[in-house]
Short mmCIF file of C-alpha atoms in Angstrom, two decimals:
data_model
loop_
_atom_site.label_atom_id
_atom_site.label_comp_id
_atom_site.label_asym_id
_atom_site.label_seq_id
_atom_site.Cartn_x
_atom_site.Cartn_y
_atom_site.Cartn_z
CA MET A 1 60.92 17.13 53.63
CA LYS A 2 58.52 16.14 56.39
CA GLY A 3 55.83 18.44 55.02
CA SER A 4 55.94 17.05 51.47
CA ALA A 5 55.87 13.47 52.77
CA ASP A 6 52.73 14.30 54.74
CA GLN A 7 51.27 15.90 51.64
CA THR A 8 51.77 12.76 49.48
CA ASP A 9 50.44 10.61 52.33
CA ARG A 10 47.34 12.74 52.49
CA ILE A 11 46.70 12.54 48.76
CA SER A 12 47.23 8.79 48.65
CA PHE A 13 45.02 8.28 51.71
CA SER A 14 42.33 10.48 50.22
CA ARG A 15 42.39 8.36 47.05
CA ARG A 16 42.29 5.22 49.12
CA ASN A 17 39.22 6.43 50.99
CA ILE A 18 37.44 6.93 47.68
CA LEU A 19 38.67 3.58 46.31
CA SER A 20 37.61 1.73 49.45
CA GLY A 21 34.16 3.35 49.36
CA PHE A 22 33.82 2.75 45.61
CA LEU A 23 34.63 -0.96 45.87
CA PHE A 24 32.41 -1.45 48.89
CA GLY A 25 29.53 0.47 47.28
CA LEU A 26 29.80 -1.59 44.10
CA GLY A 27 29.90 -4.86 46.02
CA MET A 28 27.08 -3.84 48.35
CA ILE A 29 24.67 -2.91 45.55
CA ALA A 30 25.54 -6.15 43.73
CA PHE A 31 24.79 -8.06 46.93
CA LEU A 32 21.50 -6.18 47.47
CA ASP A 33 20.56 -6.90 43.86
CA GLU A 34 21.19 -10.60 44.41
CA ALA A 35 19.46 -10.78 47.79
CA VAL A 36 16.44 -8.56 47.11
CA PHE A 37 15.63 -8.95 43.42
CA HIS A 38 16.88 -12.51 42.80
CA GLN A 39 16.19 -14.28 46.08
CA LEU A 40 13.39 -12.42 47.89
CA LEU A 41 11.24 -10.93 45.15
CA ASN A 42 12.18 -13.37 42.37
CA TRP A 43 12.02 -10.50 39.87
CA HIS A 44 15.36 -11.34 38.26
CA HIS A 45 16.07 -14.71 36.66
CA PHE A 46 19.11 -16.86 37.41
CA TYR A 47 19.27 -17.48 33.68
CA ASP A 48 16.84 -16.66 30.90
CA LYS A 49 16.89 -17.94 27.37
CA SER A 50 17.68 -14.58 25.78
CA THR A 51 21.08 -14.40 27.50
CA THR A 52 23.91 -14.28 24.96
CA ASN A 53 27.22 -16.08 25.48
CA VAL A 54 28.95 -12.73 25.88
CA GLY A 55 26.34 -11.85 28.50
CA LEU A 56 27.12 -15.05 30.37
CA ILE A 57 30.84 -14.21 30.43
CA SER A 58 30.26 -10.60 31.45
CA ASP A 59 27.85 -11.69 34.17
CA GLY A 60 30.37 -14.19 35.62
CA LEU A 61 33.24 -11.69 35.55
CA PHE A 62 31.21 -8.94 37.11
CA HIS A 63 29.81 -11.20 39.77
CA ALA A 64 33.30 -12.44 40.69
CA PHE A 65 34.67 -8.91 40.78
CA SER A 66 31.86 -7.56 42.96
CA TRP A 67 32.23 -10.48 45.36
CA PHE A 68 35.89 -9.58 45.78
CA ALA A 69 35.18 -5.84 45.91
CA THR A 70 32.84 -6.09 48.91
CA ILE A 71 35.44 -7.81 51.08
CA GLY A 72 38.46 -6.02 49.61
CA GLY A 73 36.80 -2.63 50.11
CA LEU A 74 36.12 -3.37 53.77
CA PHE A 75 39.69 -4.55 54.37
CA LEU A 76 40.96 -1.34 52.73
CA PHE A 77 38.70 0.54 55.16
CA ALA A 78 40.14 -1.39 58.12
CA ASP A 79 43.64 -0.53 56.86
CA LEU A 80 42.76 3.19 56.75
CA ARG A 81 41.33 2.96 60.26
CA ARG A 82 44.46 1.52 61.81
CA ARG A 83 46.47 4.27 60.07
CA HIS A 84 44.01 6.87 61.48
CA ALA A 85 43.36 7.98 57.91
CA VAL A 86 39.61 7.43 57.56
CA ARG A 87 37.81 10.37 55.95
CA LEU A 88 34.20 9.29 56.30
CA THR A 89 32.59 11.86 54.00
CA ARG A 90 35.07 11.02 51.25
CA TRP A 91 34.45 7.32 51.82
CA TRP A 92 30.67 7.81 51.53
CA GLY A 93 31.23 9.77 48.33
CA GLY A 94 33.04 6.72 47.00
CA VAL A 95 30.19 4.43 48.13
CA LEU A 96 27.61 6.54 46.25
CA LEU A 97 29.77 6.65 43.13
CA GLY A 98 30.49 2.90 43.23
CA SER A 99 26.90 1.81 43.77
CA GLY A 100 25.60 4.24 41.14
CA SER A 101 28.15 3.09 38.54
CA PHE A 102 27.30 -0.56 39.12
CA GLN A 103 23.58 0.12 38.93
CA LEU A 104 23.93 2.07 35.67
CA TYR A 105 26.22 -0.54 34.07
CA ASP A 106 23.84 -3.28 35.19
CA GLY A 107 20.77 -1.42 33.97
CA ILE A 108 22.05 -0.42 30.53
CA ILE A 109 24.83 -2.82 29.44
CA GLN A 110 23.90 -6.02 31.27
CA HIS A 111 20.11 -5.79 31.15
CA LYS A 112 19.51 -4.08 27.81
CA ILE A 113 22.54 -4.70 25.56
CA MET A 114 23.72 -8.14 26.73
CA ARG A 115 20.22 -9.23 27.78
CA ILE A 116 21.47 -11.16 30.81
CA HIS A 117 18.02 -10.84 32.32
CA GLN A 118 15.31 -8.18 32.68
CA ILE A 119 14.44 -6.36 35.88
CA ARG A 120 11.01 -7.91 35.89
CA TYR A 121 9.12 -10.13 33.52
CA VAL A 122 6.01 -7.99 32.98
CA GLU A 123 4.31 -6.21 30.07
CA ASN A 124 5.55 -2.75 30.85
CA VAL A 125 9.24 -3.29 31.65
CA LEU A 126 10.19 0.17 30.31
CA MET A 127 8.94 1.87 33.49
CA TYR A 128 11.16 -0.42 35.60
CA ASP A 129 14.15 0.28 33.35
CA ILE A 130 13.67 4.04 33.59
CA ILE A 131 13.34 4.04 37.40
CA TRP A 132 16.31 1.66 37.77
CA ASN A 133 18.62 3.84 35.68
CA LEU A 134 17.33 7.11 37.14
CA ILE A 135 18.22 5.89 40.64
CA ALA A 136 21.67 5.00 39.29
CA ILE A 137 22.17 8.49 37.84
CA VAL A 138 20.99 10.15 41.07
CA LEU A 139 23.51 8.06 43.05
CA ILE A 140 26.35 9.02 40.68
CA ILE A 141 25.45 12.73 40.80
CA ALA A 142 25.19 12.67 44.61
CA GLY A 143 28.59 10.99 44.90
CA THR A 144 30.19 13.47 42.48
CA ILE A 145 28.77 16.45 44.38
CA VAL A 146 30.06 15.10 47.72
CA LEU A 147 33.56 14.56 46.35
CA PHE A 148 33.73 17.88 44.48
CA THR A 149 32.54 19.98 47.43
CA LEU A 150 35.15 18.23 49.58
CA SER A 151 38.06 19.00 47.23
CA ALA A 152 36.86 22.59 46.82
CA LYS A 153 36.80 22.95 50.62
CA GLU A 154 40.32 21.55 50.91
CA ARG A 155 41.68 23.84 48.21
CA ARG A 156 40.27 26.82 50.10
CA ARG A 157 41.92 25.59 53.30
CA ASP A 158 45.33 25.34 51.61
CA MET B 1 21.38 -46.62 33.35
CA ASN B 2 24.46 -48.64 34.24
CA GLU B 3 23.63 -48.60 37.89
CA ALA B 4 24.01 -52.34 38.56
CA HIS B 5 27.30 -52.64 36.71
CA PHE B 6 28.63 -49.61 38.56
CA ALA B 7 27.58 -50.76 41.99
CA HIS B 8 29.25 -54.07 41.31
CA SER B 9 32.61 -52.67 40.25
CA MET B 10 32.41 -50.19 43.11
CA GLY B 11 31.94 -53.19 45.45
CA PHE B 12 33.23 -53.81 48.94
CA PRO B 13 37.00 -53.94 48.45
CA PHE B 14 37.13 -50.44 46.99
CA GLU B 15 34.94 -48.86 49.63
CA TYR B 16 37.18 -50.41 52.30
CA ILE B 17 40.33 -49.21 50.58
CA PHE B 18 39.00 -45.65 50.62
CA ILE B 19 37.90 -45.87 54.25
CA PHE B 20 41.36 -47.17 55.27
CA LEU B 21 42.95 -44.38 53.26
CA PHE B 22 40.91 -41.71 55.04
CA ILE B 23 41.50 -43.16 58.51
CA GLY B 24 45.20 -43.39 57.63
CA LEU B 25 45.31 -39.71 56.66
CA ILE B 26 43.88 -38.71 60.04
CA VAL B 27 46.10 -41.08 62.05
CA ILE B 28 49.31 -40.00 60.30
CA TYR B 29 48.52 -36.29 60.65
CA VAL B 30 47.59 -36.53 64.35
CA TRP B 31 50.63 -38.72 65.07
CA ALA B 32 52.97 -36.27 63.29
CA GLY B 33 51.45 -33.31 65.12
CA LEU B 34 51.63 -34.89 68.56
CA SER B 35 55.07 -36.43 68.19
CA THR B 36 56.69 -33.25 66.89
CA SER B 37 54.97 -31.19 69.60
CA ALA B 38 56.72 -33.39 72.17
CA ARG B 39 60.14 -32.33 70.85
CA LYS B 40 61.67 -29.65 73.03
CA HIS B 41 62.92 -27.27 70.31
CA LEU B 42 59.60 -27.18 68.43
CA LYS B 43 56.43 -25.24 69.17
CA THR B 44 53.26 -27.15 69.95
CA TRP B 45 51.32 -27.89 66.77
CA PRO B 46 48.09 -25.85 67.12
CA LEU B 47 44.85 -27.64 67.95
CA TYR B 48 42.80 -25.84 65.27
CA ARG B 49 45.01 -27.38 62.57
CA TYR B 50 44.08 -30.92 63.70
CA VAL B 51 40.42 -29.88 63.59
CA LEU B 52 40.76 -28.41 60.08
CA TRP B 53 42.55 -31.52 58.82
CA ILE B 54 39.97 -33.92 60.25
CA LEU B 55 37.10 -31.83 58.85
CA GLY B 56 38.90 -31.84 55.50
CA VAL B 57 39.17 -35.63 55.52
CA PHE B 58 35.47 -35.98 56.42
CA SER B 59 34.50 -33.55 53.68
CA ALA B 60 36.49 -35.48 51.05
CA ALA B 61 35.26 -38.83 52.41
CA ALA B 62 31.60 -37.76 52.18
CA ALA B 63 32.07 -37.19 48.46
CA VAL B 64 33.77 -40.55 47.82
CA VAL B 65 32.14 -43.14 50.13
CA GLY B 66 28.79 -43.42 51.87
CA PRO B 67 25.21 -42.42 51.02
CA LEU B 68 25.97 -39.08 49.36
CA ALA B 69 28.52 -40.67 47.01
CA ALA B 70 26.07 -43.49 46.20
CA ARG B 71 23.28 -41.07 45.29
CA ALA B 72 25.64 -38.88 43.27
CA HIS B 73 25.75 -41.52 40.52
CA SER B 74 22.07 -41.15 39.74
CA ASP B 75 21.40 -37.52 40.71
CA PHE B 76 23.39 -34.66 39.17
CA ALA B 77 22.42 -32.18 41.89
CA VAL B 78 23.82 -34.53 44.54
CA HIS B 79 26.89 -35.05 42.38
CA MET B 80 27.38 -31.28 42.48
CA VAL B 81 27.23 -31.22 46.29
CA GLY B 82 29.94 -33.89 46.24
CA HIS B 83 31.96 -31.79 43.80
CA LEU B 84 31.80 -28.80 46.17
CA LEU B 85 32.94 -30.97 49.09
CA LEU B 86 35.75 -32.73 47.22
CA GLY B 87 36.95 -29.98 44.89
CA MET B 88 36.51 -26.87 47.02
CA LEU B 89 35.81 -27.35 50.73
CA ALA B 90 38.17 -30.29 51.41
CA PRO B 91 41.09 -28.61 49.56
CA LEU B 92 40.55 -25.37 51.50
CA LEU B 93 40.50 -27.21 54.84
CA PHE B 94 43.59 -29.24 53.88
CA VAL B 95 45.51 -26.12 52.81
CA LEU B 96 44.63 -24.39 56.11
CA ALA B 97 45.91 -27.44 58.02
CA ALA B 98 49.43 -26.75 56.58
CA PRO B 99 50.39 -30.37 55.81
CA MET B 100 53.73 -29.47 54.15
CA THR B 101 54.86 -27.50 57.19
CA LEU B 102 53.97 -30.45 59.38
CA LEU B 103 55.75 -32.86 57.05
CA LEU B 104 58.91 -30.73 57.02
CA ARG B 105 59.06 -30.57 60.80
CA THR B 106 58.40 -34.30 61.17
CA VAL B 107 61.14 -35.68 58.93
CA SER B 108 64.92 -35.47 59.43
CA VAL B 109 66.82 -32.36 58.37
CA ALA B 110 68.35 -34.15 55.37
CA ALA B 111 64.94 -35.37 54.18
CA ALA B 112 63.42 -31.91 54.76
CA ARG B 113 66.13 -30.43 52.54
CA ARG B 114 65.34 -32.92 49.78
CA ILE B 115 61.62 -32.16 50.04
CA SER B 116 62.09 -28.40 49.90
CA LYS B 117 64.42 -28.88 46.92
CA LEU B 118 61.61 -30.81 45.25
CA LEU B 119 59.14 -28.02 46.08
CA ARG B 120 61.48 -25.51 44.45
CA SER B 121 61.88 -27.59 41.28
CA TRP B 122 60.45 -26.16 38.05
CA PRO B 123 57.60 -28.65 37.51
CA VAL B 124 56.18 -27.89 40.95
CA ARG B 125 56.62 -24.17 40.39
CA ILE B 126 54.81 -24.26 37.05
CA VAL B 127 51.85 -26.23 38.42
CA HIS B 128 51.77 -23.92 41.42
CA HIS B 129 51.59 -20.75 39.29
CA PRO B 130 48.20 -19.09 40.01
CA ILE B 131 47.23 -18.98 36.33
CA VAL B 132 48.32 -22.57 35.55
CA ALA B 133 46.59 -23.82 38.70
CA SER B 134 43.42 -21.96 37.69
CA PHE B 135 43.42 -23.60 34.26
CA LEU B 136 44.03 -27.06 35.75
CA ASN B 137 41.16 -26.53 38.18
CA ILE B 138 38.49 -24.58 36.26
CA GLY B 139 39.59 -25.79 32.82
CA GLY B 140 39.32 -29.36 34.05
CA LEU B 141 35.74 -28.74 35.11
CA TRP B 142 34.89 -27.23 31.72
CA VAL B 143 36.24 -30.37 30.03
CA LEU B 144 34.31 -32.58 32.44
CA TYR B 145 30.91 -30.93 31.99
CA THR B 146 30.99 -29.81 28.35
CA THR B 147 32.32 -33.00 26.72
CA ASN B 148 31.29 -36.65 26.95
CA LEU B 149 33.59 -37.14 29.92
CA TYR B 150 30.87 -36.80 32.55
CA GLU B 151 28.75 -39.49 30.91
CA ALA B 152 31.76 -41.74 30.28
CA MET B 153 32.80 -41.39 33.91
CA GLY B 154 29.56 -43.04 35.01
CA GLU B 155 30.40 -46.17 33.04
CA ASN B 156 34.09 -46.61 33.69
CA PHE B 157 35.28 -47.08 37.24
CA LEU B 158 38.92 -46.20 36.58
CA LEU B 159 37.90 -42.99 34.81
CA HIS B 160 35.60 -42.21 37.73
CA VAL B 161 38.48 -42.48 40.22
CA LEU B 162 40.87 -40.47 38.01
CA VAL B 163 38.38 -37.62 37.55
CA HIS B 164 37.72 -37.40 41.28
CA LEU B 165 41.44 -37.50 42.01
CA HIS B 166 42.01 -34.68 39.53
CA VAL B 167 39.16 -32.59 40.96
CA PHE B 168 40.62 -32.91 44.46
CA LEU B 169 44.29 -32.36 43.55
CA ALA B 170 43.56 -29.46 41.19
CA GLY B 171 41.37 -27.90 43.89
CA TYR B 172 44.17 -28.28 46.42
CA VAL B 173 46.89 -26.82 44.19
CA PHE B 174 44.57 -23.98 43.17
CA THR B 175 43.76 -23.04 46.77
CA ALA B 176 47.41 -23.34 47.79
CA SER B 177 48.45 -21.10 44.89
CA MET B 178 46.05 -18.36 46.07
CA ILE B 179 46.47 -18.36 49.85
CA TYR B 180 49.93 -19.03 51.21
CA ILE B 181 49.89 -21.10 54.40
CA ASP B 182 52.70 -23.59 53.71
CA PRO B 183 56.18 -22.44 52.59
CA ILE B 184 56.12 -21.32 48.94
CA ALA B 185 59.19 -21.18 46.68
CA HIS B 186 58.02 -18.40 44.41
CA ARG B 187 55.51 -15.93 45.82
CA PHE B 188 53.22 -13.76 43.71
CA SER B 189 51.91 -10.37 44.86
CA PHE B 190 48.48 -9.99 46.41
CA ILE B 191 47.28 -7.95 43.41
CA PHE B 192 48.39 -10.64 40.95
CA ARG B 193 46.76 -13.43 42.94
CA SER B 194 43.57 -11.39 43.41
CA ILE B 195 43.21 -10.78 39.67
CA ALA B 196 43.93 -14.43 38.86
CA PHE B 197 41.38 -15.45 41.48
CA ILE B 198 38.67 -13.16 40.09
CA PHE B 199 39.08 -14.71 36.62
CA ALA B 200 39.06 -18.24 38.05
CA LEU B 201 35.94 -17.50 40.10
CA ALA B 202 34.31 -15.98 37.02
CA GLY B 203 35.16 -19.13 35.04
CA HIS B 204 33.49 -21.23 37.73
CA GLN B 205 30.34 -19.07 37.78
CA ILE B 206 30.08 -18.92 33.98
CA LEU B 207 30.33 -22.72 33.88
CA SER B 208 27.59 -23.12 36.49
CA LYS B 209 25.17 -20.96 34.46
CA TYR B 210 26.28 -22.73 31.28
CA ILE B 211 25.40 -26.09 32.89
CA TYR B 212 22.02 -24.63 33.85
CA ALA B 213 21.39 -23.62 30.24
CA TYR B 214 23.05 -26.56 28.47
CA PRO B 215 22.78 -29.74 30.60
CA PRO B 216 25.79 -32.09 30.27
CA ASN B 217 25.21 -35.23 28.18
CA GLY B 218 23.11 -37.75 30.07
CA VAL B 219 21.78 -35.23 32.62
CA ALA B 220 18.08 -34.29 32.84
CA ARG B 221 17.21 -30.60 32.54
CA THR B 222 15.74 -30.21 36.04
CA GLU B 223 18.79 -31.89 37.62
CA ALA B 224 21.17 -29.72 35.59
CA GLU B 225 19.31 -26.60 36.72
CA ALA B 226 19.47 -27.61 40.39
CA GLY B 227 23.13 -28.67 39.99
CA GLY B 228 24.05 -25.40 38.27
CA MET B 229 22.54 -23.34 41.06
CA ILE B 230 24.22 -25.45 43.76
CA MET B 231 27.55 -24.96 41.97
CA TYR B 232 26.96 -21.20 41.64
CA TYR B 233 25.90 -20.38 45.21
CA GLY B 234 28.01 -23.08 46.88
CA GLY B 235 31.04 -21.84 44.94
CA ASP B 236 30.27 -18.32 46.16
CA ALA B 237 30.18 -19.44 49.79
CA ILE B 238 33.55 -21.20 49.66
CA ASP B 239 35.20 -18.54 47.52
CA LEU B 240 34.01 -15.96 50.05
CA MET B 241 36.19 -17.72 52.64
CA ILE B 242 39.21 -17.79 50.29
CA ILE B 243 38.79 -14.07 49.46
CA PHE B 244 38.48 -13.26 53.16
CA ILE B 245 41.67 -15.19 54.01
CA LEU B 246 43.55 -13.63 51.08
CA CYS B 247 42.52 -10.10 52.15
CA TYR B 248 43.27 -10.86 55.79
CA GLN B 249 46.78 -12.01 54.87
CA TRP B 250 47.29 -8.77 52.94
CA PHE B 251 45.98 -6.84 55.96
CA ARG B 252 48.49 -8.51 58.28
CA GLU B 253 51.45 -8.27 55.94
CA THR B 254 50.99 -4.55 55.20
CA ARG B 255 50.47 -3.49 58.81
CA PRO B 256 52.20 -0.18 59.55
CA ARG B 257 55.43 -0.52 61.52
CA SER B 258 55.69 2.35 63.96
CA SER B 259 58.83 4.46 63.66
CA ILE B 260 59.76 3.59 67.26
CA ALA B 261 59.91 -0.10 66.41
CA VAL B 262 62.04 0.64 63.35
CA ASN B 263 64.45 2.74 65.40
CA GLN B 264 64.78 0.06 68.03
CA SER B 265 65.50 -2.71 65.56
CA GLY B 266 67.89 -0.56 63.50
#
């Protein structure tokens, strides 16, 4: 009885570590995007005339969600800490996966399909798009590798 | 455009009425807090709640009387600062000051029973539903800034007062439906409130970019752009506080009870 309860605890905590990292990673990259590219560099526009109405809705929803995710992810982390259930590597795997997913969604759906805004308003925006999305893919692959090696290790231990 | 007419109808008596109202709100709250704290069977009403209440009154007052309110009639960006103070910051501060809890401990037991019966009644419960409250709050703003209402409000004093009253009350009910400080008859789960809040926040942000792109009737483009950005980033700042409080309440409510404590109580 005791053993199986521990087992389910462990699985649910392991999922929570990933979820917490994922949400925080997503929120953090959204925040960096806002702070660095909108405010500091002024590469992104607050609004540009090519934005569709669907783009406006998607932008608002995603912004609201990422705002919540940053704080919610950190509170989930605090909850894991007080339960002594933090698995840092797993959490970082979640962070990589979350930030990569946001970056890829932003780069392909929001920038290109919904035309919310472009990365930069220059002649040769294609280069920026390619680098932006490549970074996203690298983040996703890195996160996947971290999480897969971890589960493989645990299976061997059991 | 109708500046002179407006200033006239907004003349001295009204300003004084509002100032008396705001002073009255502070006096009543402080009196209730102090007098109930003196009763032996009650705990002392915490100091920070007085501070929150007084800050809330100042925040609402700044949007209704004084230089900011006067400039808001001619400048949309200033109007938007007033909107943030009256519709978001003041409601949050008022909710955190727990006025219903204070009211219930001030009045007699019989009156407190009647009030809590009123709070449990179906009209209050419907208005207090997170989704209904979101529509009243954000939906109201959409109506205000996408129809002729904003322009009409500048010409009709009564309409002006009603819109401001709605913005404040809807903001209060919305905040109270998301973070529970006062007693609540029907509680919704944290997940439900979080999802409702994300959609409401999204509605607010979409509207602020919409205003930036399509200025409300009677508003110049540059003012609409400044106003839209103030609404967007100001809304973010205040919503950040609400999200933090909501998550913190979840964090406290789901704290692990150690098995020793359970054994002792059981």
